[in-house]
Amino acid sequence: MKKIRAGIIGTGFIGPAHVEAVRRLGFVEMIALCEANEGLAKAKAEHLSIPKSYGSVEQFLADKEIEVVHNCTPNHLHFEISKKIIASGKHVISEKPLAMTTAESKQLVKLAAKSGVVNAIDFNYRYYPLVQEAKAMVEGGKLGDVFHANGSYTQDWLYLQTDWNWRLVPGLSGKSRAVADVGSHWCDCIQFISGLQIKRVLADLRTIHKTRMKPRKEVETYSGKMLAPSDYEPVKINTEDYANVIFEFSNGASGSFSVSQCFAGRKNRLFYELSGSKCSVVWDQERPNEMWIGYREKPNEVLIKDPSLLSPRARAYAHYPGGHPEAYPDGLKNFMLRVYLHIAGASKEIDFSTFQDGHNELAICEAVMASSQGSKWATVRY
Amino acid sequence: MKKIRAGIIGTGFIGPAHVEAVRRLGFVEMIALCEANEGLAKAKAEHLSIPKSYGSVEQFLADKEIEVVHNCTPNHLHFEISKKIIASGKHVISEKPLAMTTAESKQLVKLAAKSGVVNAIDFNYRYYPLVQEAKAMVEGGKLGDVFHANGSYTQDWLYLQTDWNWRLVPGLSGKSRAVADVGSHWCDCIQFISGLQIKRVLADLRTIHKTRMKPRKEVETYSGKMLAPSDYEPVKINTEDYANVIFEFSNGASGSFSVSQCFAGRKNRLFYELSGSKCSVVWDQERPNEMWIGYREKPNEVLIKDPSLLSPRARAYAHYPGGHPEAYPDGLKNFMLRVYLHIAGASKEIDFSTFQDGHNELAICEAVMASSQGSKWATVRY
Amino acid sequence: MKKIRAGIIGTGFIGPAHVEAVRRLGFVEMIALCEANEGLAKAKAEHLSIPKSYGSVEQFLADKEIEVVHNCTPNHLHFEISKKIIASGKHVISEKPLAMTTAESKQLVKLAAKSGVVNAIDFNYRYYPLVQEAKAMVEGGKLGDVFHANGSYTQDWLYLQTDWNWRLVPGLSGKSRAVADVGSHWCDCIQFISGLQIKRVLADLRTIHKTRMKPRKEVETYSGKMLAPSDYEPVKINTEDYANVIFEFSNGASGSFSVSQCFAGRKNRLFYELSGSKCSVVWDQERPNEMWIGYREKPNEVLIKDPSLLSPRARAYAHYPGGHPEAYPDGLKNFMLRVYLHIAGASKEIDFSTFQDGHNELAICEAVMASSQGSKWATVRY
Amino acid sequence: MKKIRAGIIGTGFIGPAHVEAVRRLGFVEMIALCEANEGLAKAKAEHLSIPKSYGSVEQFLADKEIEVVHNCTPNHLHFEISKKIIASGKHVISEKPLAMTTAESKQLVKLAAKSGVVNAIDFNYRYYPLVQEAKAMVEGGKLGDVFHANGSYTQDWLYLQTDWNWRLVPGLSGKSRAVADVGSHWCDCIQFISGLQIKRVLADLRTIHKTRMKPRKEVETYSGKMLAPSDYEPVKINTEDYANVIFEFSNGASGSFSVSQCFAGRKNRLFYELSGSKCSVVWDQERPNEMWIGYREKPNEVLIKDPSLLSPRARAYAHYPGGHPEAYPDGLKNFMLRVYLHIAGASKEIDFSTFQDGHNELAICEAVMASSQGSKWATVRY
């Protein structure tokens, strides 16, 4: 297969994960990196063994060799930078959220469509083999009608009052935090699997730490737990630490999920329970190689990620034999594989999450915030 | 200890469980049984090895030997029969719900208080050693401030359209089903453990099977799964199969739970997650001998029901050594033990669920129904 | 059913468990208790609400009202007392081990057979519903041919050098400890389920604490963990804390198990894995309400103890609906139920463990000890 | 970091896994591939996006650009090819087993030492963060003295009589199968963690399928489960499907493990339980992101792979935050990272498994076979 050349803008927590994931494919070269300034870019490029480095997005985008761009900047920059990438005619893989508002995200969807570039957004949890298997079960009629869906997404990296990260600043991360950061993954998964759309929501958002202690030095996502900052300043917090959301699907079924970034002991537990008229499926991202399948009239099952037991659809996402567990980095690799196979022309299908999905999640987020403020059902305006 | 003599009215699913539980205490004799008619009463008494049988509540209550009465009748009879028991001056242990409405339950609380009889209601899940341990942790400050609470209560015994039981008939069981039958247990547990009261609720109730097929013969609670009825008639169903409830505690924290009687593979899964400022606790009634305790800054724990590891409070509920698991029947035994020790004068404390708790759960149920109908927060009127 | 009257000799850890278990049956009255002396007998009888008490076995056995005797004395007394019970013509339910040697146990088997009394031995783990289900699977051909069996029985109640109990004294408990105390349960279970006999063994026994610190006051089984003795004397220990045993079944298949009373964190974990040509079954006594069933060509299953999902054989051992877990005390109740239904004439079958089973386990133990001493295979002499 | 150039010989199941793992490092280029003939080599190189391909080992080794060689050939070729690699002066990373006999492996250890090339062998399970954490616990004294060790390694990919693979042929794979293939991983892990050496063994090996049905076409390791071969020939099998091994450590403690390639439902379950005087640790490779830690006097723990909770040693093996599970491919990556950091001069330590470890495992295997044949303890001749 012809080698495809890619570049990346932004190298915080998720950037290096993108780099590693695309390298696994073998047919993609990560040739350039862009950071806030030249010095940082050079250092990061050296650290990540990437040949070229740029301190400006314009210069980076002017590099003709780069065919695909990974937008891994902080949230508030996603919109402007993705616009520029599209304008440059390069393919774009954006981190989520797609933008800060649906006004922006709608614009990006349109621009990408008009330009014809491949556009993708990193809803990485879809790409676990057993999430694909759940979707295959729904599509194949094995689940039956969807009765209801439940679950939660719980973490503890913002548990303490002294935990700090740029995601706590609305100007950088957006007006919603727990729901936008991780609730969006939950919604994307459940919609992807069920094939149903969330039509309206009834939500209650809460800020547990109404004041947080901000350390004076920078802290990267998820890495604050490793630090012991000696110097803080109090900062008022307006975004939610915790949320409960009831929702209604397009088929009339309902469900609920809760999201918390202050749940001690849960690290990154995306958990769903989907009840159908033939069986139910339950999955926990912290134990991603097993899916519980519940039955009324026979024993429940625990399906292990074993290619020989999976549907053809899911098998394409399982690269190692049963009992050789695959996990978070492999989901990301699967996402990149689907996108780059399409870019390479080896796959015609758009079997990956696109800017449209990114827009959809922002629409749900806005409805959740509106519902919580109004204490009533809010319709999602896609 | 002086032997106490007890009698029981009603012997469906839960009646025999009461009989077995009190027999384990050793100092209580189950001497009389009352059923809908003399023939049935005699047969049941023979089957359960109970010496006396009565076909009328009046005759049963006239039996001077009976000191304590277990009210295990269907829900719609609870109120009238408990009133009569109180009037007879005997102690009363009622199955839940306490009555059909808060109007009734409030009356029972008053009557019991006035009469001075011991009054108890069977919120049996409180009496698991590890539920007691969770309460001890909250009381001892080990959990810290309650941040939020979540969970679910899922079952599959009413999963199929052909599943039938008297609990599907509002006139016999009440206007709420899933929430009243099992959601009430969830609420009782979480309030008991946290020491907090649910102040208001935001709920959405759903009926999955809007028509059910009723078999022509009687089916007892939980036993329908064993039958293969050959003859049905369609019946409209108005009570909820499934519900999502968001709530607010008296300390301002919030939470949510979902209840389903149509979740394939879950048999009777009362599950809660309680997040505190020092740690969190998670418990699943289907694996009752272990409690997960989550921490941010050290490894999570799994506490086994081992008397040597429990607080003094919980140790009183663990009668066998660690690794000798105790389960559902033992929780019921613990409930009976607390009540009968009090009746016997061996314990001064009222360390068991009383009519007041039964009333409280009905108040929550009514608020849940009001909220779902009005699509807005409803305050619980205790 | 006619009431049956029972008495009990010995009331340490397991005696009260017997009393509680038979009381649950409803048709058995525990009318008499015998202890080492009259004072202790009286106090224990009062505590356990048993009407009659005896300070001598002879007087106790002379009581004509007693029809069945539970022999719950320390191990070294089992033989002599069971002999006397048989001689008295009463039915006998012995705690395990049946005796101290196979010479003794063989004699008891013969005496019991000759006298015609009902004889039973408490291998209680057989009586869990899911152990019965495993047996039903083997009998019904669902497991196929037995390929091999593995497992362990691990505890921590003798983990510390300061843990003390009469079971550490060979004169009171026997020459083998870990293997005899709990390994025997493992062997009984695996033979019961598989229907195969252990023909020869290859074993290695180890004493971890070659000296232990003995407290000056008495400590009951499993309760040492609750104490903090202030005064000890060092005692040499000859019995094994830990053992590895390889064995061969009567069908030529092999297996192994390890036993440890010094495994921190395992409380009483009887665990087996049975591999068959059609599927495999795995069960952990610390989570007794679920059985894992492994398949090569379809998803694995987790069968919950739910009467509607069990075979007819196992269903008789499950008294509560699915999701209403039953546990250790219920297994003991099931044992008593099978024995007493037989004594009452309500069941013709001898579907419970008898003195023959007790003898068999002693024969295995002796072979294990012989093998370890000789460092070679030892044939079990049944 | 200077780019290092690597090549690979052999591209069956594990070869592509090596390629992917080294690509993740960023500073290693996989530039050449060698296969049995030029045609196959070219096709595989194309498929794996590797620029150069060779049909002969000699030509491949003559390529001056290649600095490091991965020996991923079938077992019977390991020895000769590794000898040639060493002779060529290139660094060598061998798949296990190091050779077919200890005579060969001893020679390789010497040759590698003499030549001074970096030599490594792929005992990949060592490189899971939580296996490293267990080692750190032992080294840091947190486990205390090792009391005993147990476990198993169970699979089902050779469960059926129709399962076929070259590993069933002693001439290609060696005289031992289950023990050599996967038992060696178990032994390597337990020795690595405990810091103890296995001194002698007492073993019993069994062949369940004494005849197997061989398909006429080639089947790659682990992939036979995906095929439905239509044509077979019966072949006698001499290597073990199943084994039980008791062993003694250098500190006098003992242990046991069983290995089975015929255990339905277990896919690749490397499982160990290590009992120490302060706590015990239990780990299951099929759920690699959690380690159970057992205590006698406090609740057990479940440590999640979370860098903020790990020791410095283990933290270096965890590249993603807590709750972002890493798994099999990441262990392999960690192995490659340690080896290549050393090759690159960025790490002075030999913190990876070397030819000496490969030799040690062969020595254990030979002792296991000798013990089984002689039915007695066999000393390991390292």
XYZ file of N, CA and C in Angstrom, chain A residues 232-350:
357
model
N -1.105 27.159 45.402
C -2.398 27.192 44.733
C -3.034 28.567 44.833
N -3.992 28.797 43.955
C -4.879 29.940 44.160
C -6.314 29.463 43.980
N -7.258 29.969 44.795
C -8.645 29.511 44.676
C -9.291 30.074 43.402
N -10.061 29.209 42.725
C -10.746 29.618 41.494
C -12.185 29.130 41.556
N -13.121 29.976 41.182
C -14.538 29.582 41.151
C -14.767 28.641 39.964
N -15.556 27.616 40.179
C -15.816 26.636 39.124
C -17.300 26.674 38.743
N -17.534 26.769 37.444
C -18.929 26.844 36.983
C -19.376 25.592 36.235
N -18.448 24.767 35.834
C -18.832 23.595 35.037
C -19.108 22.403 35.946
N -19.894 21.457 35.424
C -20.371 20.363 36.271
C -19.312 19.297 36.520
N -19.260 18.835 37.784
C -18.443 17.675 38.153
C -19.238 16.395 37.955
N -20.537 16.547 37.930
C -21.404 15.385 38.061
C -22.740 15.704 37.392
N -23.330 14.719 36.752
C -24.622 14.953 36.088
C -25.442 13.688 36.048
N -26.743 13.852 36.128
C -27.695 12.768 35.861
C -28.526 13.171 34.664
N -28.650 12.284 33.710
C -29.391 12.607 32.495
C -30.367 11.479 32.165
N -31.633 11.833 32.059
C -32.652 10.917 31.532
C -32.845 11.298 30.068
N -33.075 10.326 29.208
C -33.240 10.676 27.790
C -34.282 9.788 27.121
N -34.713 10.244 25.946
C -35.653 9.446 25.153
C -35.051 9.219 23.781
N -35.114 7.951 23.349
C -34.603 7.569 22.040
C -35.641 7.848 20.951
N -35.166 7.822 19.717
C -36.049 8.016 18.564
C -37.122 6.937 18.441
N -36.920 5.765 19.047
C -37.958 4.728 18.969
C -38.936 4.815 20.134
N -38.786 5.854 20.994
C -39.696 6.017 22.117
C -39.204 5.386 23.412
N -38.193 4.539 23.317
C -37.621 3.966 24.536
C -36.870 5.046 25.303
N -36.615 4.801 26.564
C -35.913 5.808 27.349
C -34.691 5.206 28.020
N -33.958 6.047 28.697
C -32.761 5.588 29.383
C -32.215 6.674 30.274
N -31.111 6.371 30.902
C -30.466 7.374 31.745
C -28.991 7.041 31.893
N -28.225 8.071 32.175
C -26.823 7.831 32.528
C -26.379 8.892 33.512
N -25.371 8.539 34.277
C -24.786 9.560 35.132
C -23.310 9.658 34.817
N -22.785 10.823 35.006
C -21.392 11.109 34.710
C -20.793 11.768 35.940
N -19.626 11.302 36.338
C -18.976 11.950 37.470
C -17.476 11.960 37.257
N -16.868 13.086 37.552
C -15.405 13.153 37.544
C -14.881 13.172 38.974
N -15.784 12.870 39.908
C -15.460 12.874 41.335
C -15.936 11.605 42.002
N -15.595 10.486 41.433
C -16.015 9.212 41.994
C -14.761 8.419 42.342
N -14.402 8.427 43.611
C -13.126 7.815 44.037
C -13.040 6.354 43.622
N -11.961 6.007 42.966
C -11.700 4.604 42.642
C -12.068 4.201 41.226
N -12.989 4.940 40.615
C -13.297 4.703 39.207
C -12.335 5.571 38.413
N -11.615 4.960 37.507
C -10.602 5.726 36.795
C -11.141 6.285 35.485
N -11.847 5.436 34.749
C -12.350 5.883 33.445
C -13.396 4.875 33.001
N -14.409 4.727 33.831
C -15.350 3.625 33.675
C -16.566 4.026 32.857
N -16.439 3.816 31.548
C -17.579 3.959 30.661
C -18.330 2.629 30.748
N -19.545 2.681 31.217
C -20.306 1.468 31.510
C -21.709 1.602 30.934
N -22.141 0.632 30.163
C -23.533 0.696 29.691
C -24.250 -0.629 29.833
N -25.543 -0.526 29.986
C -26.457 -1.660 30.049
C -27.557 -1.379 29.042
N -27.679 -2.244 28.060
C -28.675 -2.038 27.010
C -29.643 -3.209 27.055
N -30.898 -2.900 27.331
C -31.909 -3.945 27.503
C -32.731 -4.093 26.232
N -32.747 -5.293 25.683
C -33.532 -5.551 24.494
C -34.575 -6.626 24.728
N -35.426 -6.820 23.752
C -36.518 -7.781 23.913
C -36.064 -9.231 23.766
N -34.829 -9.444 23.308
C -34.327 -10.818 23.203
C -33.199 -11.109 24.190
N -32.435 -10.102 24.482
C -31.364 -10.255 25.476
C -30.915 -8.858 25.862
N -29.955 -8.784 26.758
C -29.387 -7.485 27.108
C -27.873 -7.594 27.038
N -27.217 -6.450 26.832
C -25.759 -6.459 26.807
C -25.218 -5.419 27.785
N -24.130 -5.776 28.444
C -23.510 -4.907 29.433
C -22.008 -4.907 29.165
N -21.410 -3.736 29.226
C -19.981 -3.617 28.938
C -19.352 -2.540 29.801
N -18.140 -2.809 30.221
C -17.394 -1.905 31.095
C -16.041 -1.664 30.449
N -15.766 -0.437 30.082
C -14.525 -0.117 29.377
C -13.280 -0.466 30.177
N -13.406 -0.566 31.500
C -12.226 -0.925 32.300
C -11.902 -2.423 32.209
N -12.825 -3.219 31.700
C -12.594 -4.641 31.406
C -13.084 -4.907 29.989
N -12.355 -4.343 29.024
C -12.934 -4.249 27.671
C -12.973 -5.552 26.890
N -12.337 -6.602 27.399
C -12.284 -7.841 26.636
C -13.396 -8.816 26.950
N -14.403 -8.354 27.687
C -15.521 -9.226 27.981
C -16.834 -8.457 27.921
N -17.834 -9.080 27.347
C -19.171 -8.482 27.277
C -20.150 -9.446 27.916
N -20.931 -8.929 28.830
C -21.963 -9.727 29.498
C -23.224 -9.672 28.644
N -23.815 -10.825 28.421
C -25.054 -10.898 27.654
C -26.081 -11.605 28.524
N -27.173 -10.907 28.820
C -28.157 -11.447 29.757
C -29.358 -12.049 29.063
N -29.787 -13.169 29.581
C -30.970 -13.845 29.039
C -31.952 -14.158 30.159
N -33.191 -14.226 29.799
C -34.216 -14.617 30.764
C -34.366 -16.125 30.854
N -34.249 -16.799 29.710
C -34.629 -18.210 29.688
C -33.454 -19.178 29.521
N -32.248 -18.643 29.581
C -31.069 -19.518 29.581
C -29.960 -18.806 30.342
N -28.853 -19.506 30.598
C -27.777 -18.859 31.360
C -27.249 -17.611 30.657
N -26.822 -16.648 31.432
C -26.166 -15.475 30.873
C -24.844 -15.879 30.256
N -24.351 -15.036 29.377
C -23.088 -15.331 28.720
C -22.055 -14.252 29.031
N -20.804 -14.646 28.984
C -19.714 -13.677 28.977
C -18.894 -13.971 27.731
N -19.031 -13.082 26.786
C -18.317 -13.248 25.515
C -16.939 -12.608 25.639
N -15.917 -13.407 25.373
C -14.553 -12.893 25.393
C -14.192 -12.401 24.001
N -13.375 -11.369 23.935
C -12.879 -10.893 22.636
C -12.016 -11.977 22.009
N -12.634 -12.838 21.259
C -11.936 -13.940 20.597
C -12.419 -13.933 19.153
N -11.519 -13.674 18.218
C -11.959 -13.564 16.817
C -12.839 -14.738 16.372
N -12.558 -15.921 16.902
C -13.315 -17.084 16.440
C -14.746 -17.068 16.960
N -15.041 -16.202 17.920
C -16.392 -16.139 18.482
C -17.145 -14.889 18.034
N -16.465 -14.009 17.336
C -17.074 -12.720 16.977
C -17.754 -12.774 15.617
N -18.647 -11.843 15.416
C -19.272 -11.636 14.104
C -18.204 -11.099 13.150
N -18.415 -11.258 11.847
C -17.436 -10.720 10.885
C -17.148 -9.245 11.116
N -18.177 -8.474 11.405
C -17.970 -7.045 11.641
C -16.951 -6.796 12.741
N -17.169 -7.427 13.895
C -16.305 -7.181 15.052
C -14.938 -7.822 14.874
N -14.883 -8.903 14.134
C -13.615 -9.610 13.959
C -12.553 -8.703 13.342
N -13.007 -7.785 12.505
C -12.058 -6.869 11.861
C -11.395 -5.936 12.864
N -11.946 -5.885 14.072
C -11.399 -4.999 15.102
C -10.555 -5.764 16.129
N -10.468 -7.083 15.966
C -9.725 -7.913 16.921
C -8.495 -8.459 16.218
N -7.328 -7.984 16.606
C -6.109 -8.325 15.866
C -5.285 -9.414 16.534
N -5.685 -9.819 17.711
C -4.949 -10.848 18.448
C -5.939 -11.938 18.853
N -5.430 -13.146 19.085
C -6.336 -14.257 19.405
C -7.044 -14.056 20.741
N -8.039 -14.845 20.989
C -8.728 -14.842 22.277
C -7.741 -15.021 23.412
N -7.982 -14.324 24.513
C -7.082 -14.435 25.653
C -5.846 -13.573 25.535
N -5.672 -12.949 24.406
C -4.611 -11.958 24.225
C -5.330 -10.617 24.214
N -5.581 -10.080 25.405
C -6.468 -8.929 25.500
C -5.934 -7.701 24.761
N -6.856 -6.976 24.156
C -6.534 -5.693 23.536
C -7.285 -4.624 24.316
N -6.792 -3.398 24.253
C -7.389 -2.429 25.150
C -7.414 -1.023 24.547
N -7.240 -0.015 25.397
C -7.410 1.358 24.971
C -6.589 1.728 23.738
N -5.284 1.474 23.741
C -4.507 1.902 22.559
C -4.962 1.182 21.284
N -5.504 -0.010 21.443
C -5.945 -0.779 20.284
C -7.245 -0.230 19.696
N -8.087 0.325 20.560
C -9.291 0.973 20.059
C -8.920 2.176 19.198
N -7.963 2.919 19.694
C -7.497 4.091 18.950
C -6.870 3.655 17.614
N -6.099 2.591 17.670
C -5.512 2.060 16.435
C -6.615 1.666 15.450
N -7.639 1.022 15.941
C -8.735 0.616 15.059
C -9.397 1.811 14.384
N -9.583 2.870 15.175
C -10.156 4.102 14.612
C -9.267 4.602 13.465
N -7.972 4.711 13.751
C -7.049 5.212 12.732
C -7.045 4.287 11.503
N -7.099 3.004 11.752
C -7.083 2.036 10.651
C -8.271 2.249 9.718
N -9.465 2.432 10.302
C -10.654 2.629 9.454
C -10.509 3.915 8.636
N -10.044 4.973 9.279
C -9.922 6.261 8.593
C -8.864 6.187 7.494
N -7.694 5.629 7.807
C -6.599 5.624 6.835
C -6.833 4.618 5.707
N -7.533 3.525 6.002
C -7.879 2.614 4.904
C -8.779 3.345 3.905
N -9.645 4.177 4.433
C -10.529 4.950 3.567
C -9.731 6.000 2.782
N -8.852 6.690 3.486
C -8.022 7.694 2.811
C -7.164 7.036 1.731
N -6.660 5.831 2.040
C -5.798 5.124 1.087
C -6.599 4.534 -0.078
N -7.899 4.603 0.030
C -8.734 4.048 -1.026
C -8.923 2.539 -0.902
N -8.392 1.959 0.156
C -8.518 0.508 0.340
C -9.879 0.127 0.900
N -10.593 1.092 1.417
C -11.947 0.844 1.917
C -12.846 1.974 1.419
N -13.936 1.604 0.830
C -14.866 2.622 0.319
C -15.757 3.159 1.432
N -15.974 2.337 2.416
C -16.924 2.678 3.478
C -16.442 3.807 4.383
N -17.404 4.583 4.855
C -17.088 5.532 5.931
C -17.547 4.872 7.222
